[in-house]
Every structure is written in C-alpha cells, then in structure tokens.
PDB file of C-alpha atoms in Angstrom:
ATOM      1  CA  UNK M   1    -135.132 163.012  36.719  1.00 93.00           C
ATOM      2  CA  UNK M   2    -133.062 166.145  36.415  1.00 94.00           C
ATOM      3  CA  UNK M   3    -133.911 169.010  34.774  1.00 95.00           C
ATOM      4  CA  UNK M   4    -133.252 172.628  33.327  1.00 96.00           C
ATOM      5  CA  UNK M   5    -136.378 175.209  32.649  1.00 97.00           C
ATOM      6  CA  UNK M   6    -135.944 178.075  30.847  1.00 97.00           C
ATOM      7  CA  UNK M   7    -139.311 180.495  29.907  1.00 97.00           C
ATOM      8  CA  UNK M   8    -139.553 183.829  28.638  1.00 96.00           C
ATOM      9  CA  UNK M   9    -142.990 185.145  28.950  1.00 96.00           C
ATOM     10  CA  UNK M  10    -144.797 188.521  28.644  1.00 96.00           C
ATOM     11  CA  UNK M  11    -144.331 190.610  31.446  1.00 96.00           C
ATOM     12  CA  UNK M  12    -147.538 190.776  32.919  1.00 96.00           C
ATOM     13  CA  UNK M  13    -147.545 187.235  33.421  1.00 97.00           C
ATOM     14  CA  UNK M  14    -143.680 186.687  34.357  1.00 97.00           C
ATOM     15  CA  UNK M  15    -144.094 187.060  38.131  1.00 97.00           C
ATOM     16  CA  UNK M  16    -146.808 184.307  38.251  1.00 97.00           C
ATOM     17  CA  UNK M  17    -144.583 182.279  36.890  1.00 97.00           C
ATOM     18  CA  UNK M  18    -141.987 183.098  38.516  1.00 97.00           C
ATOM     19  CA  UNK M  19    -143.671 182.175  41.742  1.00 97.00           C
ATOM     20  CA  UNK M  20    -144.946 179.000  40.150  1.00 98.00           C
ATOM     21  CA  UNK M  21    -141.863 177.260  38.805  1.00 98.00           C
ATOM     22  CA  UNK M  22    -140.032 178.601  42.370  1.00 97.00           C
ATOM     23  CA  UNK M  23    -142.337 175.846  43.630  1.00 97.00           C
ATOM     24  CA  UNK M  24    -140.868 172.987  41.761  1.00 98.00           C
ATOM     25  CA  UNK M  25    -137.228 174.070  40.968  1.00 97.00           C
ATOM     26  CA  UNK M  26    -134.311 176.112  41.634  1.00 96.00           C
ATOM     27  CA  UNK M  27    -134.215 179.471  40.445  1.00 96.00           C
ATOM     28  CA  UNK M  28    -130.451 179.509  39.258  1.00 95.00           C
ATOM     29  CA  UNK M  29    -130.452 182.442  36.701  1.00 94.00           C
ATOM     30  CA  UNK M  30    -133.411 185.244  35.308  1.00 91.00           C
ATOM     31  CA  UNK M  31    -136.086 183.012  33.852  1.00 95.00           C
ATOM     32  CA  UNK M  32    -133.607 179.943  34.125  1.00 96.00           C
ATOM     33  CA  UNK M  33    -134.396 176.540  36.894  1.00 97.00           C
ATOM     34  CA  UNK M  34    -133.503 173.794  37.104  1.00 96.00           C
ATOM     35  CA  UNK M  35    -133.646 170.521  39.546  1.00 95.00           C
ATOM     36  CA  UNK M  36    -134.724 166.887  40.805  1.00 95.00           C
ATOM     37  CA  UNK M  37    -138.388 166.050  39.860  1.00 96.00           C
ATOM     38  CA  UNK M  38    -140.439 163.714  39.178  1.00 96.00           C
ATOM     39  CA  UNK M  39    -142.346 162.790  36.088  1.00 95.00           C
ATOM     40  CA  UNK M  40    -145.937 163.086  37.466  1.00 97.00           C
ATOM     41  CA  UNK M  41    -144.343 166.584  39.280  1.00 98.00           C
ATOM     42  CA  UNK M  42    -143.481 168.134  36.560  1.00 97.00           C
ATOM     43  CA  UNK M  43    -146.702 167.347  34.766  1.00 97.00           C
ATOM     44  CA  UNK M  44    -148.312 169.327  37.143  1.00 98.00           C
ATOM     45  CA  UNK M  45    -146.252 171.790  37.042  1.00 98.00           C
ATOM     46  CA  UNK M  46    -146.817 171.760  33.316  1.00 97.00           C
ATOM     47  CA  UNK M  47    -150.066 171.669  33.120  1.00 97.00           C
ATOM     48  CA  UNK M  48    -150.756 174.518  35.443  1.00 97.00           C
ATOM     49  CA  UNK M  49    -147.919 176.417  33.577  1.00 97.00           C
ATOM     50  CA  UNK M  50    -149.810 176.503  30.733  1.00 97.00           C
ATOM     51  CA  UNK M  51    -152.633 178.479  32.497  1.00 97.00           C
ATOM     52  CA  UNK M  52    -150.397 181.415  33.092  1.00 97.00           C
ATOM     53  CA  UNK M  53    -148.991 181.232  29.845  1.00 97.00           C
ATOM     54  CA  UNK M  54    -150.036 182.982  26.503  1.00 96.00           C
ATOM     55  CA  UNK M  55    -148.946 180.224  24.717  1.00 94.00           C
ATOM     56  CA  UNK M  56    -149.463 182.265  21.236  1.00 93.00           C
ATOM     57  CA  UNK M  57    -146.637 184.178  22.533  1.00 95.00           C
ATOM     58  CA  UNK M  58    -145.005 182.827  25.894  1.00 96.00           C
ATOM     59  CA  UNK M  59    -142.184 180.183  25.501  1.00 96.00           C
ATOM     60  CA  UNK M  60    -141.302 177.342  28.417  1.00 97.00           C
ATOM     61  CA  UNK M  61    -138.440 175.057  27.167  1.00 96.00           C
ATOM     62  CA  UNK M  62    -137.745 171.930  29.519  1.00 97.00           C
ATOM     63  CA  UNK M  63    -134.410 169.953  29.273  1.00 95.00           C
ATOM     64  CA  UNK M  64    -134.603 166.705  30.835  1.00 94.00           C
ATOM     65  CA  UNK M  65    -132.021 164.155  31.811  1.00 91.00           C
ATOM     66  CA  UNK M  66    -132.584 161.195  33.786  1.00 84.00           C
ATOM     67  CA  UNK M  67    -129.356 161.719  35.353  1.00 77.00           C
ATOM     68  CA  UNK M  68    -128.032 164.498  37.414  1.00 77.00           C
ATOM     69  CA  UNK M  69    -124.649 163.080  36.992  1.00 80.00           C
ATOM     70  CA  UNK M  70    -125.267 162.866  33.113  1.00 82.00           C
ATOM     71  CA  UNK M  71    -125.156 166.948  33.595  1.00 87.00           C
ATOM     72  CA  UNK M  72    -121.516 169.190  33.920  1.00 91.00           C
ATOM     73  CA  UNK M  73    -122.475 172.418  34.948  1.00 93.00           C
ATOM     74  CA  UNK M  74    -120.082 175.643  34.549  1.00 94.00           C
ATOM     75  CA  UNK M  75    -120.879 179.184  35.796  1.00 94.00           C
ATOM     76  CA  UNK M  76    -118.680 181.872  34.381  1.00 95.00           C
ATOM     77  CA  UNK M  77    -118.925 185.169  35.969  1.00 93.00           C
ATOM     78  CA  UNK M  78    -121.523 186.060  39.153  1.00 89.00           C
ATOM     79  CA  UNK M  79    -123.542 182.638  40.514  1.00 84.00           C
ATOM     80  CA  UNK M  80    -126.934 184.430  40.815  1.00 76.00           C
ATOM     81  CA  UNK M  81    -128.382 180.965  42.580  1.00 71.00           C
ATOM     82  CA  UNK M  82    -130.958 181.957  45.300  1.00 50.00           C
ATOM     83  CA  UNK M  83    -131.284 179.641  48.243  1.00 41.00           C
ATOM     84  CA  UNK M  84    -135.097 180.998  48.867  1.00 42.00           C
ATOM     85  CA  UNK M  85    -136.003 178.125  46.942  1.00 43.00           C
ATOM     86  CA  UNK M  86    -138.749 177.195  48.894  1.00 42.00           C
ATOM     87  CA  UNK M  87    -142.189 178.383  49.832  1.00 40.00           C
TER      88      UNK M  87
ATOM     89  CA  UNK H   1    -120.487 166.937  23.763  1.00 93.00           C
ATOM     90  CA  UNK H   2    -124.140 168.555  23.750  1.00 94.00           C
ATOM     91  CA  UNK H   3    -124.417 172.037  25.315  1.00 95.00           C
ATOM     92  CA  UNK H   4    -127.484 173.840  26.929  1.00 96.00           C
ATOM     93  CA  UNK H   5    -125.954 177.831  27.345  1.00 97.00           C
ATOM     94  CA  UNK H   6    -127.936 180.791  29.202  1.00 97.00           C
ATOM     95  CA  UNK H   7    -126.671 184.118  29.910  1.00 97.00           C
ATOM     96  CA  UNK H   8    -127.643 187.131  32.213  1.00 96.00           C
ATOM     97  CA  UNK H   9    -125.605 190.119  30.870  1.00 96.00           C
ATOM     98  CA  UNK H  10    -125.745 193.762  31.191  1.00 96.00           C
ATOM     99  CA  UNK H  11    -127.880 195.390  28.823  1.00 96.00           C
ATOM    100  CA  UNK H  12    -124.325 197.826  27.426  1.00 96.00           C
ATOM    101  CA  UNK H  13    -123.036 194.233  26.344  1.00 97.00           C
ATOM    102  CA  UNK H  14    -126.083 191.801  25.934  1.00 97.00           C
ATOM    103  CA  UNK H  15    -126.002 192.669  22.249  1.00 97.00           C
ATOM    104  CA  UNK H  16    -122.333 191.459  21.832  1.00 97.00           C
ATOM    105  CA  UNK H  17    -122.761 188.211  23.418  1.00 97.00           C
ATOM    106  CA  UNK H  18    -125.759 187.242  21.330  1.00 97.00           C
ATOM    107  CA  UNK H  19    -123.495 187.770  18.119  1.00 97.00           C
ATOM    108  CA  UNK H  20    -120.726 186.191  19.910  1.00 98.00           C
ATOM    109  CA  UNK H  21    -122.732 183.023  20.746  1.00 98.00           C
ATOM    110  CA  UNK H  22    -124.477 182.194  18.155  1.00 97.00           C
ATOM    111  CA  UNK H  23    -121.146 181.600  15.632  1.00 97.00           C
ATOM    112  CA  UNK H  24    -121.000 178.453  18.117  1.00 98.00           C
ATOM    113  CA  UNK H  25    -124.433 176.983  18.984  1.00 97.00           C
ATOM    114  CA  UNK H  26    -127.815 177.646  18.051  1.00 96.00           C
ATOM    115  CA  UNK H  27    -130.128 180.357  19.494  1.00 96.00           C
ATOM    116  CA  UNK H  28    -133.349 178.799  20.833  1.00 95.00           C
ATOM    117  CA  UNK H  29    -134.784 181.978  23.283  1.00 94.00           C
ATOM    118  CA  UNK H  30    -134.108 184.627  24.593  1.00 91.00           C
ATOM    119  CA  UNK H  31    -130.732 184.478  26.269  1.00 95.00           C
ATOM    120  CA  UNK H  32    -130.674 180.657  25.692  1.00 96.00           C
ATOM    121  CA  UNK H  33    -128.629 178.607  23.143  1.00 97.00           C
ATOM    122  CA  UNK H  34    -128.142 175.269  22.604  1.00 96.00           C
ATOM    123  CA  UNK H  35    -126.151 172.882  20.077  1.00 95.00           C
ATOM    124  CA  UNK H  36    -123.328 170.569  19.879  1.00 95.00           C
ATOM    125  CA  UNK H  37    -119.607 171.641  20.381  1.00 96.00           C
ATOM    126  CA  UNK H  38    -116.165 170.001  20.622  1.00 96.00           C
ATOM    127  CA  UNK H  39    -114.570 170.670  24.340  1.00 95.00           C
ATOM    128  CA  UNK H  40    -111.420 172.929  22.597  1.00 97.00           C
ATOM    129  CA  UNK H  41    -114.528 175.253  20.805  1.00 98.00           C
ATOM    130  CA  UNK H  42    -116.027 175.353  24.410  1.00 97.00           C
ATOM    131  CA  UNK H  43    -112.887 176.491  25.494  1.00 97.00           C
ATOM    132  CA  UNK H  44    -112.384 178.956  22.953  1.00 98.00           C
ATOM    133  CA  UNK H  45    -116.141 180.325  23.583  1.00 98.00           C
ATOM    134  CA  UNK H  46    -115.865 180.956  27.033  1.00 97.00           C
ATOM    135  CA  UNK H  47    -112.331 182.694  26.957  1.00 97.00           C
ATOM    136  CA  UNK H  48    -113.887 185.371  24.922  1.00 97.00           C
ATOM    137  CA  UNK H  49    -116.720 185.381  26.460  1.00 97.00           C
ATOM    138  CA  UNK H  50    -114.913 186.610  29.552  1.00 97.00           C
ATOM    139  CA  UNK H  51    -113.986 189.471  27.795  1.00 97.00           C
ATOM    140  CA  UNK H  52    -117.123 190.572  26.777  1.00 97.00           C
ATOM    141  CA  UNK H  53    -118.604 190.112  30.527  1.00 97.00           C
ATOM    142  CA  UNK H  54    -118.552 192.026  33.304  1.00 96.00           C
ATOM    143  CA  UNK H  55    -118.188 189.299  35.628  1.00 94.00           C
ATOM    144  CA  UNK H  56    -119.269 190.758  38.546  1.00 93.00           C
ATOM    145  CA  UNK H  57    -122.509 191.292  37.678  1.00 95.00           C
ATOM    146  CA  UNK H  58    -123.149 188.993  34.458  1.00 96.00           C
ATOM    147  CA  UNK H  59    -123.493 185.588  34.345  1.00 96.00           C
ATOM    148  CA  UNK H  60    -123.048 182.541  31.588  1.00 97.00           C
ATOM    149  CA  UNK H  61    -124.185 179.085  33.286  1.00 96.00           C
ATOM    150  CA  UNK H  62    -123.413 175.987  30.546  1.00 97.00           C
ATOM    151  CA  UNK H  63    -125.006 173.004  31.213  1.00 95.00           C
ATOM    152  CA  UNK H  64    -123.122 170.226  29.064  1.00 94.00           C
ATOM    153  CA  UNK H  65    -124.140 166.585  28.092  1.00 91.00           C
ATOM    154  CA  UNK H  66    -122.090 164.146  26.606  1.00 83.00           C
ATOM    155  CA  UNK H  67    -124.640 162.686  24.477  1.00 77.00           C
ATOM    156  CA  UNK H  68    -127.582 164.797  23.206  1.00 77.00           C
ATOM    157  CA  UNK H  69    -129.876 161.939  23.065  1.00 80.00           C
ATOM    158  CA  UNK H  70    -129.430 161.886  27.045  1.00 82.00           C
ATOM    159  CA  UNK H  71    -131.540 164.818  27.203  1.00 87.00           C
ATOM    160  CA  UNK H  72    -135.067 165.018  26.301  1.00 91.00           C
ATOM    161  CA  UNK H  73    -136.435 168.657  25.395  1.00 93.00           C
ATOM    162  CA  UNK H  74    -140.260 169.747  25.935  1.00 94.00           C
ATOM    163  CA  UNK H  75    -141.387 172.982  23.961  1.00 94.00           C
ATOM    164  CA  UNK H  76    -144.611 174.564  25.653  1.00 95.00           C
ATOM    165  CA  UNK H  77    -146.436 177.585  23.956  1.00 93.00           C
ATOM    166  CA  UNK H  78    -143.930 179.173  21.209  1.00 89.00           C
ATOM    167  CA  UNK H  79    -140.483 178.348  19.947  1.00 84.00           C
ATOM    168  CA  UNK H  80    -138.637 180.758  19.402  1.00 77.00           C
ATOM    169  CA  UNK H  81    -136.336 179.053  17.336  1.00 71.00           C
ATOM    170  CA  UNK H  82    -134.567 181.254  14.960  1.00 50.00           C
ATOM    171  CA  UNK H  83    -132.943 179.841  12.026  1.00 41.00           C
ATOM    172  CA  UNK H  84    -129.977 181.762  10.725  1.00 42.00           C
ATOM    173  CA  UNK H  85    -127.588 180.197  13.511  1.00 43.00           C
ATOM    174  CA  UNK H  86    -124.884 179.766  10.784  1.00 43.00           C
ATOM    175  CA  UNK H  87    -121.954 182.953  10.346  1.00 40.00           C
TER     176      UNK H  87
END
C-alpha cells in the first residue's frame, strides 16, 4: 500500500524519529513521508514509533491508500525530496 | 476530490498561509490540512497561494484523492485537530 506520514513531535525526540521513519519512507517535506509499504512494515514501524513518541503530546498521522495510482501529487514552489532515503 | 495539503514556508509568511488555508480545508497539524474540495477551488487555492510563497525556498506538496473513502487515516498519540475550520 501507499502511504503519506506526517508527525510533529517535541523536539527532543524529533531527530529519533526522524531517523526512524527515514527507514521506512521517503522524506519528501519537514516532518512529511511518504511511500510503498507493507501492512506488517508499517506495523513495525508503528509500533516502535510509539516508543519515541510522547504520545500525551506527539502527533503521527498516517494516510493510506492501497493504490499509488489512486494518489495525484502536486508540488508548488521548491521540491525539498531527499534521495538519501536509505540507510 | 479529497485533498491531503502540507506546507514548508518561511517563518515571515507561515502565519499567512495558515489563515489562507484553512478558508478551504480543514487544519489537522501543524502545517497539515486536509478536507474535500472541488478542482476550480483547488485552483483558486493554489494561485494565491503562489503569492503568498516564496517559491524558492517554500514548499506546498497536495496529495489529492478522488474518493476520500480510498484513503484510510491512522491517528497515533494526539490529534491535533482544531475545530474552527469554518471563515
């Protein structure tokens, strides 16, 4: 499935999870990713998400469609995409 | 159509774009909106937007959907969901 992850999280914590969703996805914008995954992947990725989160006052929102294609994207102004996408 | 928005903008003109989008879709965290919107409001949306960006340096990525039920959306820790999204 496709998705889109956007978090914004306290920022002692932001460059964990920064280096933890870089993992997973494609960091496309500041605290916005988004890419191909699969459902027991992004569990994972959930679950250990959580453990760098406060999650009394950290946010992770996860957009999910089963379909790239299903998805128009339009950039408007500078395309920040970074091709270090890997580890 | 359904509409996922996020923005990276300058801090001088981060404050106008919040006001500007959220008279068209509904602000869900920081720098993110989301919401339904007909293609010629889209339109009219992102030619302002233009004028309020720098677009050199900012950037507005919209991810669109023609159905919203196509996309799933996962909350993890707090949403930040704010309510007055209406003018």
């Amino acid at each position: 499935m496709y998705v889109i992850l956007v978090y914004d999280i306290g920022e002692k914590r932001v460059g964990k999870m920064l280096k933890h969703c870089r993992k997973y996805l494609n960091w496309i914008q500041n605290s916005v990713f988004e890419g191909e995954i699969t459902e027991v992947k992004l569990k994972e990725m959930v679950h250990s998400a959580r453990k760098i989160m406060d999650e009394e006052s950290d946010s992770l929102i996860i957009f999910k469609s089963r379909e790239e294609r299903w998805l128009d994207k339009q950039v408007v102004g500078l395309e920040r995409m970074s091709t270090d996408n890997f580890l």
